[in-house]
N, CA, C and O atoms as a MOPAC input file, in Angstrom:
PM7 MOZYME 1SCF
protein

 N    -67.66200 1    43.68300 1   -19.14400 1
 C    -67.94300 1    45.04100 1   -19.38100 1
 C    -67.78700 1    45.87000 1   -18.14100 1
 O    -66.72000 1    45.89800 1   -17.52900 1
 N    -68.84100 1    46.54200 1   -17.77100 1
 C    -68.80000 1    47.47900 1   -16.65600 1
 C    -68.61000 1    46.75600 1   -15.32700 1
 O    -67.91600 1    47.24700 1   -14.43600 1
 N    -69.22900 1    45.59400 1   -15.20500 1
 C    -69.09600 1    44.85200 1   -13.94200 1
 C    -67.65300 1    44.42100 1   -13.71200 1
 O    -67.17900 1    44.44000 1   -12.57600 1
 N    -66.95900 1    44.03800 1   -14.75300 1
 C    -65.56100 1    43.62900 1   -14.62700 1
 C    -64.69400 1    44.81400 1   -14.23400 1
 O    -63.80300 1    44.67500 1   -13.39600 1
 N    -64.94200 1    45.98900 1   -14.83200 1
 C    -64.18500 1    47.19000 1   -14.49300 1
 C    -64.37800 1    47.58600 1   -13.04600 1
 O    -63.42100 1    47.96000 1   -12.36900 1
 N    -65.63000 1    47.50500 1   -12.55800 1
 C    -65.90400 1    47.84600 1   -11.16500 1
 C    -65.18100 1    46.89400 1   -10.22400 1
 O    -64.66400 1    47.32500 1    -9.19300 1
 N    -65.13500 1    45.61700 1   -10.55500 1
 C    -64.48700 1    44.62600 1    -9.70000 1
 C    -62.98900 1    44.89200 1    -9.62000 1
 O    -62.39900 1    44.78200 1    -8.54500 1
 N    -62.36000 1    45.24400 1   -10.75400 1
 C    -60.92100 1    45.49500 1   -10.72900 1
 C    -60.60200 1    46.74700 1    -9.91700 1
 O    -59.57100 1    46.79300 1    -9.24600 1
 N    -61.45500 1    47.75200 1    -9.96300 1
 C    -61.22400 1    48.95300 1    -9.15900 1
 C    -61.32300 1    48.63500 1    -7.67400 1
 O    -60.52000 1    49.12500 1    -6.88100 1
 N    -62.29800 1    47.82100 1    -7.29200 1
 C    -62.43300 1    47.43100 1    -5.88900 1
 C    -61.23400 1    46.61600 1    -5.43800 1
 O    -60.75100 1    46.80100 1    -4.32100 1
 N    -60.74800 1    45.72500 1    -6.27900 1
 C    -59.61300 1    44.89100 1    -5.92200 1
 C    -58.37200 1    45.73400 1    -5.68200 1
 O    -57.62800 1    45.47700 1    -4.73500 1
 N    -58.13300 1    46.73800 1    -6.52200 1
 C    -56.96900 1    47.59400 1    -6.35400 1
 C    -57.03800 1    48.36400 1    -5.04200 1
 O    -56.02100 1    48.51700 1    -4.36600 1
 N    -58.22000 1    48.84900 1    -4.67000 1
 C    -58.36600 1    49.57800 1    -3.41300 1
 C    -58.07900 1    48.66700 1    -2.23100 1
 O    -57.42900 1    49.09100 1    -1.27600 1
 N    -58.54500 1    47.43200 1    -2.27400 1
 C    -58.32500 1    46.49700 1    -1.17600 1
 C    -56.85600 1    46.11400 1    -1.06500 1
 O    -56.35800 1    45.93400 1     0.04600 1
 N    -56.16100 1    45.98500 1    -2.16600 1
 C    -54.75500 1    45.58700 1    -2.15300 1
 C    -53.89300 1    46.68200 1    -1.54400 1
 O    -52.90800 1    46.38100 1    -0.86900 1
 N    -54.23800 1    47.94000 1    -1.76400 1
 C    -53.42400 1    49.04600 1    -1.28000 1
 C    -53.52600 1    49.27700 1     0.22600 1
 O    -52.68400 1    49.98100 1     0.78400 1
 N    -54.50000 1    48.72500 1     0.88700 1
 C    -54.65500 1    48.90800 1     2.32600 1
 C    -53.93400 1    47.78100 1     3.06300 1
 O    -54.37000 1    46.63200 1     3.00600 1
 N    -52.82400 1    48.09800 1     3.76300 1
 C    -52.09700 1    47.04200 1     4.48800 1
 C    -52.87000 1    46.59100 1     5.71700 1
 O    -53.48700 1    47.40100 1     6.40800 1
 N    -52.83200 1    45.31200 1     5.97800 1
 C    -53.48500 1    44.74100 1     7.14400 1
 C    -52.58200 1    43.63700 1     7.66600 1
 O    -52.44300 1    42.59500 1     7.02600 1
 N    -51.95900 1    43.85800 1     8.83600 1
 C    -50.99900 1    42.88800 1     9.37100 1
 C    -51.63800 1    41.52700 1     9.61800 1
 O    -51.01600 1    40.49500 1     9.36300 1
 N    -52.86900 1    41.51700 1    10.11000 1
 C    -53.52800 1    40.23300 1    10.37300 1
 C    -53.76700 1    39.46600 1     9.08100 1
 O    -53.57700 1    38.25100 1     9.02600 1
 N    -54.18100 1    40.17700 1     8.05100 1
 C    -54.41800 1    39.52500 1     6.76100 1
 C    -53.10600 1    39.01200 1     6.17800 1
 O    -53.06200 1    37.91600 1     5.61900 1
 N    -52.03700 1    39.79900 1     6.30600 1
 C    -50.73400 1    39.37900 1     5.79300 1
 C    -50.26300 1    38.11900 1     6.50700 1
 O    -49.70600 1    37.22200 1     5.87500 1
 N    -50.48100 1    38.04200 1     7.81300 1
 C    -50.08000 1    36.86000 1     8.57100 1
 C    -50.87900 1    35.64400 1     8.12100 1
 O    -50.32700 1    34.54900 1     8.01200 1
 N    -52.16900 1    35.82200 1     7.85800 1
 C    -52.99700 1    34.69800 1     7.39900 1
 C    -52.55100 1    34.22500 1     6.02600 1
 O    -52.47100 1    33.02100 1     5.77900 1
 N    -52.26200 1    35.16100 1     5.13400 1
 C    -51.81200 1    34.79100 1     3.79100 1
 C    -50.49000 1    34.05200 1     3.89500 1
 O    -50.27700 1    33.05500 1     3.20500 1
 N    -49.59600 1    34.53800 1     4.75800 1
 C    -48.29800 1    33.89100 1     4.91600 1
 C    -48.47000 1    32.47000 1     5.45200 1
 O    -47.83400 1    31.54300 1     4.94900 1
 N    -49.31000 1    32.28800 1     6.45500 1
 C    -49.53800 1    30.94700 1     7.00500 1
 C    -50.12600 1    30.02800 1     5.94600 1
 O    -49.76400 1    28.85400 1     5.86800 1
 N    -51.02400 1    30.55200 1     5.13800 1
 C    -51.63200 1    29.75900 1     4.08200 1
 C    -50.57300 1    29.33800 1     3.07900 1
 O    -50.59400 1    28.21100 1     2.58400 1
 N    -49.65200 1    30.23400 1     2.77900 1
 C    -48.59400 1    29.90200 1     1.83200 1
 C    -47.72400 1    28.77000 1     2.38400 1
 O    -47.37200 1    27.84500 1     1.65100 1
 N    -47.37900 1    28.84000 1     3.65800 1
 C    -46.55400 1    27.78700 1     4.23700 1
 C    -47.32100 1    26.47400 1     4.31600 1
 O    -46.75700 1    25.40900 1     4.06600 1
 N    -48.59200 1    26.54300 1     4.66000 1
 C    -49.36600 1    25.30100 1     4.73900 1
 C    -49.49000 1    24.67000 1     3.35500 1
 O    -49.42800 1    23.44800 1     3.22300 1
 N    -49.66500 1    25.49500 1     2.32500 1
 C    -49.71100 1    24.96400 1     0.95200 1
 C    -48.38300 1    24.32800 1     0.57700 1
 O    -48.34700 1    23.25900 1    -0.03300 1
 N    -47.28900 1    24.99200 1     0.94400 1
 C    -45.97000 1    24.45500 1     0.61600 1
 C    -45.74300 1    23.11000 1     1.30400 1
 O    -45.22600 1    22.17700 1     0.69100 1
 N    -46.12600 1    23.01300 1     2.56300 1
 C    -45.92400 1    21.75700 1     3.30200 1
 C    -46.77700 1    20.64100 1     2.70900 1
 O    -46.31600 1    19.50600 1     2.59000 1
 N    -48.00900 1    20.95200 1     2.33900 1
 C    -48.86100 1    19.93500 1     1.71500 1
 C    -48.29600 1    19.50900 1     0.36000 1
 O    -48.32000 1    18.32600 1     0.01900 1
 N    -47.79200 1    20.46500 1    -0.40600 1
 C    -47.15800 1    20.13500 1    -1.68700 1
 C    -45.92600 1    19.26600 1    -1.47600 1
 O    -45.69900 1    18.31100 1    -2.22000 1
 N    -45.13300 1    19.59600 1    -0.46600 1
 C    -43.93000 1    18.81800 1    -0.16700 1
 C    -44.29400 1    17.38200 1     0.21000 1
 O    -43.65100 1    16.44000 1    -0.25400 1
 N    -45.31600 1    17.20900 1     1.04500 1
 C    -45.75100 1    15.85600 1     1.42700 1
 C    -46.26400 1    15.07500 1     0.21900 1
 O    -45.98400 1    13.88500 1     0.07700 1
 N    -47.01300 1    15.74700 1    -0.64600 1
 C    -47.51300 1    15.08700 1    -1.85300 1
 C    -46.35000 1    14.67500 1    -2.75500 1
 O    -46.35600 1    13.58300 1    -3.32400 1
 N    -45.35300 1    15.55500 1    -2.88500 1
 C    -44.19800 1    15.23300 1    -3.71100 1
 C    -43.42300 1    14.05300 1    -3.11800 1
 O    -43.06900 1    13.11700 1    -3.83700 1
 N    -43.16300 1    14.09600 1    -1.81800 1
 C    -42.38900 1    13.01900 1    -1.18700 1
 C    -43.09900 1    11.67900 1    -1.30600 1
 O    -42.45100 1    10.63900 1    -1.41700 1
 N    -44.41100 1    11.69900 1    -1.28300 1
 C    -45.18200 1    10.46600 1    -1.45300 1
 C    -44.97600 1     9.87000 1    -2.84500 1
 O    -45.06100 1     8.65500 1    -3.02400 1
 N    -44.70200 1    10.73500 1    -3.83500 1
 C    -44.54700 1    10.28200 1    -5.22300 1
 C    -43.10000 1    10.25400 1    -5.69400 1
 O    -42.84800 1     9.95200 1    -6.86000 1
 N    -42.14300 1    10.56000 1    -4.82200 1
 C    -40.73900 1    10.64700 1    -5.21000 1
 C    -40.25400 1     9.30600 1    -5.78000 1
 O    -40.47100 1     8.25100 1    -5.18300 1
 N    -39.60800 1     9.36600 1    -6.92200 1
 C    -39.08200 1     8.16800 1    -7.56500 1
 C    -40.08800 1     7.44000 1    -8.43800 1
 O    -39.74300 1     6.45100 1    -9.08400 1
 N    -41.30700 1     7.90500 1    -8.46600 1
 C    -42.35700 1     7.24800 1    -9.26700 1
 C    -42.53100 1     7.97000 1   -10.59800 1
 O    -42.10500 1     9.11200 1   -10.77400 1
 N    -43.16800 1     7.26900 1   -11.52000 1
 C    -43.51500 1     7.89300 1   -12.79900 1
 C    -44.69800 1     8.83400 1   -12.60300 1
 O    -45.55700 1     8.61400 1   -11.75000 1
 N    -44.71800 1     9.88200 1   -13.41100 1
 C    -45.78600 1    10.87100 1   -13.34000 1
 C    -47.04200 1    10.30700 1   -13.98900 1
 O    -46.99600 1     9.79000 1   -15.10500 1
 N    -48.16000 1    10.41000 1   -13.28400 1
 C    -49.45800 1    10.04200 1   -13.84300 1
 C    -50.09400 1    11.31600 1   -14.39600 1
 O    -50.42400 1    12.22100 1   -13.62900 1
 N    -50.27300 1    11.39900 1   -15.71800 1
 C    -50.85400 1    12.62000 1   -16.29200 1
 C    -52.21400 1    12.93800 1   -15.68000 1
 O    -53.06400 1    12.05900 1   -15.53300 1
 N    -52.40500 1    14.21100 1   -15.32500 1
 C    -53.67000 1    14.64800 1   -14.74700 1
 C    -53.77000 1    14.48100 1   -13.25400 1
 O    -54.76100 1    14.90600 1   -12.66000 1
 N    -52.76700 1    13.86900 1   -12.61100 1
 C    -52.82900 1    13.71600 1   -11.15700 1
 C    -52.46700 1    15.03200 1   -10.48800 1
 O    -51.89800 1    15.92100 1   -11.12100 1
 N    -52.80000 1    15.15700 1    -9.19900 1
 C    -52.46500 1    16.36100 1    -8.45500 1
 C    -50.95900 1    16.57300 1    -8.39100 1
 O    -50.50000 1    17.71500 1    -8.35100 1
 N    -50.19300 1    15.50900 1    -8.38200 1
 C    -48.74000 1    15.60800 1    -8.26400 1
 C    -48.05200 1    15.89800 1    -9.59600 1
 O    -46.85900 1    16.19700 1    -9.60900 1
 N    -48.75900 1    15.81800 1   -10.69500 1
 C    -48.10900 1    15.99300 1   -12.00400 1
 C    -47.51300 1    17.38500 1   -12.18300 1
 O    -46.61600 1    17.56500 1   -13.00700 1
 N    -47.98800 1    18.36400 1   -11.43400 1
 C    -47.44200 1    19.72100 1   -11.54300 1
 C    -46.02100 1    19.81600 1   -10.98800 1
 O    -45.32800 1    20.80100 1   -11.24300 1
 N    -45.58100 1    18.81100 1   -10.23800 1
 C    -44.25200 1    18.84400 1    -9.63000 1
 C    -43.17600 1    18.22200 1   -10.51000 1
 O    -42.01900 1    18.13800 1   -10.09700 1
 N    -43.53000 1    17.79100 1   -11.69800 1
 C    -42.52400 1    17.30500 1   -12.64000 1
 C    -42.00300 1    18.51800 1   -13.40700 1
 O    -42.34700 1    18.73500 1   -14.57000 1
 N    -41.16700 1    19.30300 1   -12.72900 1
 C    -40.71500 1    20.57400 1   -13.27800 1
 C    -39.86600 1    20.40700 1   -14.52300 1
 O    -39.95700 1    21.22700 1   -15.43600 1
 N    -39.04200 1    19.37100 1   -14.58900 1
 C    -38.17200 1    19.19300 1   -15.75100 1
 C    -38.84400 1    18.39900 1   -16.87000 1
 O    -38.28100 1    18.28100 1   -17.95800 1
 N    -40.02700 1    17.85700 1   -16.62800 1
 C    -40.80600 1    17.20600 1   -17.67300 1
 C    -40.26400 1    15.87300 1   -18.15900 1
 O    -40.57200 1    15.45800 1   -19.27600 1
 N    -39.45200 1    15.18400 1   -17.33300 1
 C    -38.89400 1    13.90500 1   -17.77300 1
 C    -39.78000 1    12.70400 1   -17.43200 1
 O    -39.43600 1    11.57100 1   -17.77000 1
 N    -40.90900 1    12.93500 1   -16.77200 1
 C    -41.84600 1    11.85100 1   -16.49100 1
 C    -41.59500 1    11.11300 1   -15.18700 1
 O    -42.30600 1    10.15500 1   -14.88100 1
 N    -40.60100 1    11.53100 1   -14.40800 1
 C    -40.29600 1    10.88900 1   -13.11700 1
 C    -40.05200 1    11.98600 1   -12.09000 1
 O    -39.42200 1    12.99900 1   -12.39300 1
 N    -40.55200 1    11.78400 1   -10.88000 1
 C    -40.26900 1    12.70800 1    -9.79300 1
 C    -38.87400 1    12.39300 1    -9.26400 1
 O    -38.67300 1    11.38700 1    -8.58400 1
 N    -37.91100 1    13.25700 1    -9.58100 1
 C    -36.52500 1    12.97100 1    -9.23000 1
 C    -35.90600 1    14.11100 1    -8.42500 1
 O    -36.59400 1    15.03300 1    -7.98900 1
 N    -34.58900 1    14.02300 1    -8.24000 1
 C    -33.87500 1    14.96400 1    -7.39700 1
 C    -33.96900 1    16.40100 1    -7.91800 1
 O    -34.11900 1    17.33100 1    -7.12500 1
 N    -33.88500 1    16.59300 1    -9.20500 1
 C    -33.96200 1    17.95800 1    -9.73100 1
 C    -35.34800 1    18.56900 1    -9.49100 1
 O    -35.45800 1    19.76800 1    -9.23400 1
 N    -36.40300 1    17.75400 1    -9.57300 1
 C    -37.74600 1    18.23600 1    -9.25200 1
 C    -37.83800 1    18.60300 1    -7.77400 1
 O    -38.45600 1    19.60500 1    -7.41300 1
 N    -37.22000 1    17.78500 1    -6.92400 1
 C    -37.23200 1    18.03300 1    -5.48600 1
 C    -36.52100 1    19.34600 1    -5.16600 1
 O    -37.01800 1    20.13500 1    -4.36300 1
 N    -35.37600 1    19.59000 1    -5.77700 1
 C    -34.64100 1    20.83100 1    -5.53700 1
 C    -35.41900 1    22.04300 1    -6.04700 1
 O    -35.40300 1    23.10000 1    -5.41700 1
 N    -36.09100 1    21.89700 1    -7.17400 1
 C    -36.91700 1    22.98800 1    -7.69400 1
 C    -38.06200 1    23.29000 1    -6.73700 1
 O    -38.37100 1    24.45700 1    -6.49600 1
 N    -38.69500 1    22.26000 1    -6.18800 1
 C    -39.77600 1    22.45800 1    -5.23100 1
 C    -39.25500 1    23.17300 1    -3.98500 1
 O    -39.91100 1    24.08600 1    -3.48300 1
 N    -38.09900 1    22.78000 1    -3.48400 1
 C    -37.52900 1    23.41900 1    -2.29800 1
 C    -37.17000 1    24.88000 1    -2.56100 1
 O    -37.26100 1    25.71200 1    -1.65800 1
 N    -36.76900 1    25.19200 1    -3.76700 1
 C    -36.41800 1    26.58100 1    -4.08100 1
 C    -37.64600 1    27.48300 1    -4.14200 1
 O    -37.51100 1    28.70700 1    -4.12700 1
 N    -38.83200 1    26.90300 1    -4.21100 1
 C    -40.07000 1    27.68100 1    -4.27800 1
 C    -40.71100 1    27.90500 1    -2.91500 1
 O    -41.84900 1    28.37000 1    -2.84100 1
 N    -40.00100 1    27.58400 1    -1.83300 1
 C    -40.62000 1    27.74700 1    -0.52000 1
 C    -40.84200 1    29.21900 1    -0.19100 1
 O    -40.07900 1    30.07600 1    -0.63900 1
 N    -41.87100 1    29.51700 1     0.58200 1
 C    -42.15900 1    30.90900 1     0.94600 1
 C    -41.07000 1    31.47800 1     1.86000 1
 O    -40.34600 1    30.72200 1     2.50800 1
 N    -40.95500 1    32.79400 1     1.91100 1
 C    -39.95700 1    33.40100 1     2.79900 1
 C    -40.35100 1    33.22200 1     4.26000 1
 O    -41.52800 1    33.01300 1     4.55300 1
 N    -39.39400 1    33.30000 1     5.18100 1
 C    -39.74100 1    33.18900 1     6.60300 1
 C    -40.59500 1    34.37300 1     7.03300 1
 O    -40.48100 1    35.46900 1     6.48400 1
 N    -41.43200 1    34.14300 1     7.99800 1
 C    -42.33600 1    35.19000 1     8.48500 1
 C    -41.55200 1    36.22200 1     9.28800 1
 O    -40.75600 1    35.86300 1    10.15500 1
 N    -41.77400 1    37.49000 1     9.00300 1
 C    -41.14400 1    38.58000 1     9.74900 1
 C    -42.15200 1    39.11300 1    10.76500 1
 O    -43.12400 1    39.77400 1    10.40100 1
 N    -41.91500 1    38.82400 1    12.01600 1
 C    -42.82100 1    39.29800 1    13.06600 1
 C    -42.68800 1    40.80800 1    13.22600 1
 O    -41.58300 1    41.34200 1    13.13900 1
 N    -43.81100 1    41.50700 1    13.46100 1
 C    -43.74000 1    42.96600 1    13.67400 1
 C    -42.95400 1    43.26400 1    14.94900 1
 O    -43.06700 1    42.54800 1    15.94400 1
 N    -42.16300 1    44.32100 1    14.90400 1
 C    -41.37300 1    44.69000 1    16.08300 1
 C    -42.26400 1    45.35400 1    17.11900 1
 O    -43.11500 1    46.17800 1    16.78400 1
 N    -42.06300 1    44.99000 1    18.37700 1
 C    -42.80900 1    45.60100 1    19.47300 1
 C    -42.11800 1    46.89300 1    19.89200 1
 O    -40.88900 1    46.96000 1    19.92100 1
 N    -42.88600 1    47.89500 1    20.21000 1
 C    -42.29800 1    49.18300 1    20.60200 1
 C    -42.37400 1    49.37800 1    22.09300 1
 O    -41.92900 1    50.40500 1    22.60600 1

């Protein structure tokens, strides 16, 4: 109800205010997540998918095996490179 509406209004206000430090932290978090996902995938590469495991989300084609097409799909989801602010 009202509490949900108030929360969404606050969230929109916070999103509209740019903060370079926050953007850098979010970007680093995205890369760290990607690297951890990549390590988890490589650990399971060539194996059958165990339903409900943390790695099961990486079976993008749904064939039950972590294979080359899943690996390429994971690589295509990597975050963009960080753009450092220009010094004046």
